[in-house]
Amino acid sequence: MPTPSMEDHIEQIYLLIEHKGYARVSDIAEALSVLPSSVTKMVQKLDKDGYLIYEKYRGLTLTPKGQKLGKRLVQRHELLEQFLRLIGVDEERIYEDVEGIEHHLSWNSIDRIADLVQLLAEQPKLTEQLEKIKAQQNV
C-alpha cells in the first residue's frame, strides 16, 4: 500500500507525463515543492516497488501498475474537487481541502462520494437545496 507521499509523487508523475510527455526529477520537485534529492530517493523507492522504471540521467516511465494507480489518484483528486464544489465550498479553499483529505479517505469512501456526486448531478434540485441552506447560514 503506497504512503501519502508515494501517492503524491505517482500522481504528479502521471500528470506530468500526461501534459508534457515526460517527467523529470526537477519537474516533480518543483511541482511538489520538495528538493530534487528527495524526489530521487522516492523515485528509486517507486522503482523498487514496481510503480515506475527509473534510469539515472535517462528519466523515468510509469509501469502499467504505476499508470493505473496514477490515473486513479488523479480521478480521486478531481472527484473530491467536484464534490466540494457541488456542496458549496468556497473555490479558494477547494485545492487545499482536497490535499488535506484525499489521503485519509478509504477507497470505499471515495466510491460513496462518487455515488453522491452522480446523484447530485442527476438531481439538480438537491444542489439548489444545498445552496439555499448555505445562503441561510451566511445571513
PDB file of C-alpha atoms in Angstrom:
ATOM      1  CA  MET A   1       0.000   0.000   0.000  1.00  0.00           C
ATOM      2  CA  PRO A   2       1.597   3.291  -1.057  1.00  0.00           C
ATOM      3  CA  THR A   3       2.105   6.031   1.518  1.00  0.00           C
ATOM      4  CA  PRO A   4       0.586   9.512   1.018  1.00  0.00           C
ATOM      5  CA  SER A   5       3.991  10.771  -0.133  1.00  0.00           C
ATOM      6  CA  MET A   6       4.306   7.940  -2.640  1.00  0.00           C
ATOM      7  CA  GLU A   7       0.800   8.733  -3.895  1.00  0.00           C
ATOM      8  CA  ASP A   8       1.672  12.427  -4.316  1.00  0.00           C
ATOM      9  CA  HIS A   9       4.739  11.522  -6.360  1.00  0.00           C
ATOM     10  CA  ILE A  10       2.916   8.994  -8.544  1.00  0.00           C
ATOM     11  CA  GLU A  11       0.045  11.429  -9.122  1.00  0.00           C
ATOM     12  CA  GLN A  12       2.427  14.212 -10.094  1.00  0.00           C
ATOM     13  CA  ILE A  13       4.474  11.951 -12.372  1.00  0.00           C
ATOM     14  CA  TYR A  14       1.276  10.773 -14.061  1.00  0.00           C
ATOM     15  CA  LEU A  15       0.120  14.374 -14.592  1.00  0.00           C
ATOM     16  CA  LEU A  16       3.496  15.498 -15.940  1.00  0.00           C
ATOM     17  CA  ILE A  17       3.640  12.618 -18.413  1.00  0.00           C
ATOM     18  CA  GLU A  18       0.045  13.344 -19.485  1.00  0.00           C
ATOM     19  CA  HIS A  19       0.761  17.053 -20.049  1.00  0.00           C
ATOM     20  CA  LYS A  20       4.392  17.117 -21.182  1.00  0.00           C
ATOM     21  CA  GLY A  21       5.037  13.579 -22.360  1.00  0.00           C
ATOM     22  CA  TYR A  22       7.757  13.085 -19.763  1.00  0.00           C
ATOM     23  CA  ALA A  23       8.553  13.659 -16.088  1.00  0.00           C
ATOM     24  CA  ARG A  24      11.955  14.791 -14.862  1.00  0.00           C
ATOM     25  CA  VAL A  25      13.100  14.813 -11.261  1.00  0.00           C
ATOM     26  CA  SER A  26      13.415  18.605 -11.367  1.00  0.00           C
ATOM     27  CA  ASP A  27       9.826  18.982 -12.667  1.00  0.00           C
ATOM     28  CA  ILE A  28       8.477  16.668  -9.973  1.00  0.00           C
ATOM     29  CA  ALA A  29      10.429  18.517  -7.262  1.00  0.00           C
ATOM     30  CA  GLU A  30       9.129  21.875  -8.457  1.00  0.00           C
ATOM     31  CA  ALA A  31       5.524  20.671  -8.644  1.00  0.00           C
ATOM     32  CA  LEU A  32       5.657  19.159  -5.149  1.00  0.00           C
ATOM     33  CA  SER A  33       7.804  21.939  -3.638  1.00  0.00           C
ATOM     34  CA  VAL A  34      10.440  19.492  -2.410  1.00  0.00           C
ATOM     35  CA  LEU A  35      14.159  19.079  -3.004  1.00  0.00           C
ATOM     36  CA  PRO A  36      15.281  17.131  -6.081  1.00  0.00           C
ATOM     37  CA  SER A  37      17.271  14.808  -3.803  1.00  0.00           C
ATOM     38  CA  SER A  38      14.025  13.868  -2.010  1.00  0.00           C
ATOM     39  CA  VAL A  39      12.372  13.129  -5.342  1.00  0.00           C
ATOM     40  CA  THR A  40      15.321  10.991  -6.423  1.00  0.00           C
ATOM     41  CA  LYS A  41      15.028   8.894  -3.247  1.00  0.00           C
ATOM     42  CA  MET A  42      11.297   8.489  -3.728  1.00  0.00           C
ATOM     43  CA  VAL A  43      11.661   7.643  -7.422  1.00  0.00           C
ATOM     44  CA  GLN A  44      14.186   4.947  -6.503  1.00  0.00           C
ATOM     45  CA  LYS A  45      11.710   3.512  -3.974  1.00  0.00           C
ATOM     46  CA  LEU A  46       8.862   3.625  -6.517  1.00  0.00           C
ATOM     47  CA  ASP A  47      11.128   1.849  -9.000  1.00  0.00           C
ATOM     48  CA  LYS A  48      11.913  -0.828  -6.426  1.00  0.00           C
ATOM     49  CA  ASP A  49       8.189  -1.228  -5.650  1.00  0.00           C
ATOM     50  CA  GLY A  50       7.305  -1.651  -9.331  1.00  0.00           C
ATOM     51  CA  TYR A  51       5.437   1.617  -9.956  1.00  0.00           C
ATOM     52  CA  LEU A  52       7.961   3.022 -12.404  1.00  0.00           C
ATOM     53  CA  ILE A  53      11.225   2.380 -14.172  1.00  0.00           C
ATOM     54  CA  TYR A  54      13.955   4.867 -13.330  1.00  0.00           C
ATOM     55  CA  GLU A  55      17.269   5.102 -15.110  1.00  0.00           C
ATOM     56  CA  LYS A  56      19.618   7.680 -13.675  1.00  0.00           C
ATOM     57  CA  TYR A  57      20.184  10.564 -16.129  1.00  0.00           C
ATOM     58  CA  ARG A  58      17.738   8.992 -18.609  1.00  0.00           C
ATOM     59  CA  GLY A  59      14.405   9.685 -16.974  1.00  0.00           C
ATOM     60  CA  LEU A  60      11.540   7.565 -15.819  1.00  0.00           C
ATOM     61  CA  THR A  61       8.431   5.853 -17.102  1.00  0.00           C
ATOM     62  CA  LEU A  62       5.445   4.518 -15.229  1.00  0.00           C
ATOM     63  CA  THR A  63       4.842   0.787 -15.320  1.00  0.00           C
ATOM     64  CA  PRO A  64       1.280  -0.403 -16.020  1.00  0.00           C
ATOM     65  CA  LYS A  65       0.875  -0.673 -12.218  1.00  0.00           C
ATOM     66  CA  GLY A  66       2.053   2.938 -11.824  1.00  0.00           C
ATOM     67  CA  GLN A  67      -0.127   4.188 -14.684  1.00  0.00           C
ATOM     68  CA  LYS A  68      -3.203   2.511 -13.225  1.00  0.00           C
ATOM     69  CA  LEU A  69      -2.582   3.988  -9.774  1.00  0.00           C
ATOM     70  CA  GLY A  70      -1.659   7.408 -11.186  1.00  0.00           C
ATOM     71  CA  LYS A  71      -4.870   7.578 -13.176  1.00  0.00           C
ATOM     72  CA  ARG A  72      -6.906   6.518 -10.150  1.00  0.00           C
ATOM     73  CA  LEU A  73      -5.216   9.124  -7.937  1.00  0.00           C
ATOM     74  CA  VAL A  74      -5.914  11.901 -10.459  1.00  0.00           C
ATOM     75  CA  GLN A  75      -9.526  10.778 -10.713  1.00  0.00           C
ATOM     76  CA  ARG A  76      -9.808  10.776  -6.904  1.00  0.00           C
ATOM     77  CA  HIS A  77      -8.457  14.313  -6.747  1.00  0.00           C
ATOM     78  CA  GLU A  78     -10.823  15.534  -9.479  1.00  0.00           C
ATOM     79  CA  LEU A  79     -13.791  13.784  -7.853  1.00  0.00           C
ATOM     80  CA  LEU A  80     -13.107  15.415  -4.492  1.00  0.00           C
ATOM     81  CA  GLU A  81     -12.783  18.835  -6.140  1.00  0.00           C
ATOM     82  CA  GLN A  82     -16.091  18.271  -7.930  1.00  0.00           C
ATOM     83  CA  PHE A  83     -17.745  17.122  -4.712  1.00  0.00           C
ATOM     84  CA  LEU A  84     -16.575  20.141  -2.729  1.00  0.00           C
ATOM     85  CA  ARG A  85     -17.775  22.473  -5.499  1.00  0.00           C
ATOM     86  CA  LEU A  86     -21.177  20.776  -5.581  1.00  0.00           C
ATOM     87  CA  ILE A  87     -21.663  21.157  -1.841  1.00  0.00           C
ATOM     88  CA  GLY A  88     -20.729  24.834  -1.995  1.00  0.00           C
ATOM     89  CA  VAL A  89     -17.204  25.014  -0.620  1.00  0.00           C
ATOM     90  CA  ASP A  90     -15.572  28.338  -1.498  1.00  0.00           C
ATOM     91  CA  GLU A  91     -13.424  27.960  -4.605  1.00  0.00           C
ATOM     92  CA  GLU A  92     -10.267  29.313  -2.967  1.00  0.00           C
ATOM     93  CA  ARG A  93     -10.469  26.564  -0.291  1.00  0.00           C
ATOM     94  CA  ILE A  94     -11.044  23.583  -2.572  1.00  0.00           C
ATOM     95  CA  TYR A  95      -7.479  22.691  -3.592  1.00  0.00           C
ATOM     96  CA  GLU A  96      -6.120  22.957  -0.063  1.00  0.00           C
ATOM     97  CA  ASP A  97      -9.046  20.974   1.355  1.00  0.00           C
ATOM     98  CA  VAL A  98      -8.647  18.216  -1.223  1.00  0.00           C
ATOM     99  CA  GLU A  99      -4.930  17.996  -0.453  1.00  0.00           C
ATOM    100  CA  GLY A 100      -5.806  17.711   3.223  1.00  0.00           C
ATOM    101  CA  ILE A 101      -8.361  14.915   2.904  1.00  0.00           C
ATOM    102  CA  GLU A 102      -7.530  12.850  -0.166  1.00  0.00           C
ATOM    103  CA  HIS A 103      -5.038  10.544   1.566  1.00  0.00           C
ATOM    104  CA  HIS A 104      -7.236   9.993   4.593  1.00  0.00           C
ATOM    105  CA  LEU A 105     -10.286   8.520   2.899  1.00  0.00           C
ATOM    106  CA  SER A 106     -10.667   4.853   2.074  1.00  0.00           C
ATOM    107  CA  TRP A 107     -11.400   3.839  -1.499  1.00  0.00           C
ATOM    108  CA  ASN A 108     -14.820   2.737  -0.256  1.00  0.00           C
ATOM    109  CA  SER A 109     -15.484   6.291   0.967  1.00  0.00           C
ATOM    110  CA  ILE A 110     -14.269   7.661  -2.370  1.00  0.00           C
ATOM    111  CA  ASP A 111     -16.685   5.337  -4.174  1.00  0.00           C
ATOM    112  CA  ARG A 112     -19.591   6.516  -1.992  1.00  0.00           C
ATOM    113  CA  ILE A 113     -18.672  10.155  -2.665  1.00  0.00           C
ATOM    114  CA  ALA A 114     -18.691   9.314  -6.384  1.00  0.00           C
ATOM    115  CA  ASP A 115     -22.205   7.926  -5.939  1.00  0.00           C
ATOM    116  CA  LEU A 116     -23.279  11.140  -4.195  1.00  0.00           C
ATOM    117  CA  VAL A 117     -21.706  13.319  -6.893  1.00  0.00           C
ATOM    118  CA  GLN A 118     -23.577  11.327  -9.514  1.00  0.00           C
ATOM    119  CA  LEU A 119     -26.842  11.742  -7.567  1.00  0.00           C
ATOM    120  CA  LEU A 120     -26.304  15.498  -7.214  1.00  0.00           C
ATOM    121  CA  ALA A 121     -25.528  15.767 -10.937  1.00  0.00           C
ATOM    122  CA  GLU A 122     -28.708  13.863 -11.801  1.00  0.00           C
ATOM    123  CA  GLN A 123     -30.851  15.766  -9.274  1.00  0.00           C
ATOM    124  CA  PRO A 124     -30.073  19.498  -9.649  1.00  0.00           C
ATOM    125  CA  LYS A 125     -32.839  20.348  -7.164  1.00  0.00           C
ATOM    126  CA  LEU A 126     -30.731  18.765  -4.415  1.00  0.00           C
ATOM    127  CA  THR A 127     -27.853  21.080  -5.274  1.00  0.00           C
ATOM    128  CA  GLU A 128     -30.258  24.033  -5.220  1.00  0.00           C
ATOM    129  CA  GLN A 129     -31.420  22.976  -1.750  1.00  0.00           C
ATOM    130  CA  LEU A 130     -27.805  22.837  -0.567  1.00  0.00           C
ATOM    131  CA  GLU A 131     -27.248  26.354  -1.921  1.00  0.00           C
ATOM    132  CA  LYS A 132     -30.317  27.619  -0.036  1.00  0.00           C
ATOM    133  CA  ILE A 133     -29.079  26.067   3.197  1.00  0.00           C
ATOM    134  CA  LYS A 134     -25.649  27.679   2.693  1.00  0.00           C
ATOM    135  CA  ALA A 135     -27.263  31.063   1.963  1.00  0.00           C
ATOM    136  CA  GLN A 136     -29.366  30.835   5.144  1.00  0.00           C
ATOM    137  CA  GLN A 137     -26.258  30.065   7.215  1.00  0.00           C
ATOM    138  CA  ASN A 138     -24.406  33.049   5.760  1.00  0.00           C
ATOM    139  CA  VAL A 139     -27.146  35.519   6.768  1.00  0.00           C
TER     140      VAL A 139
END
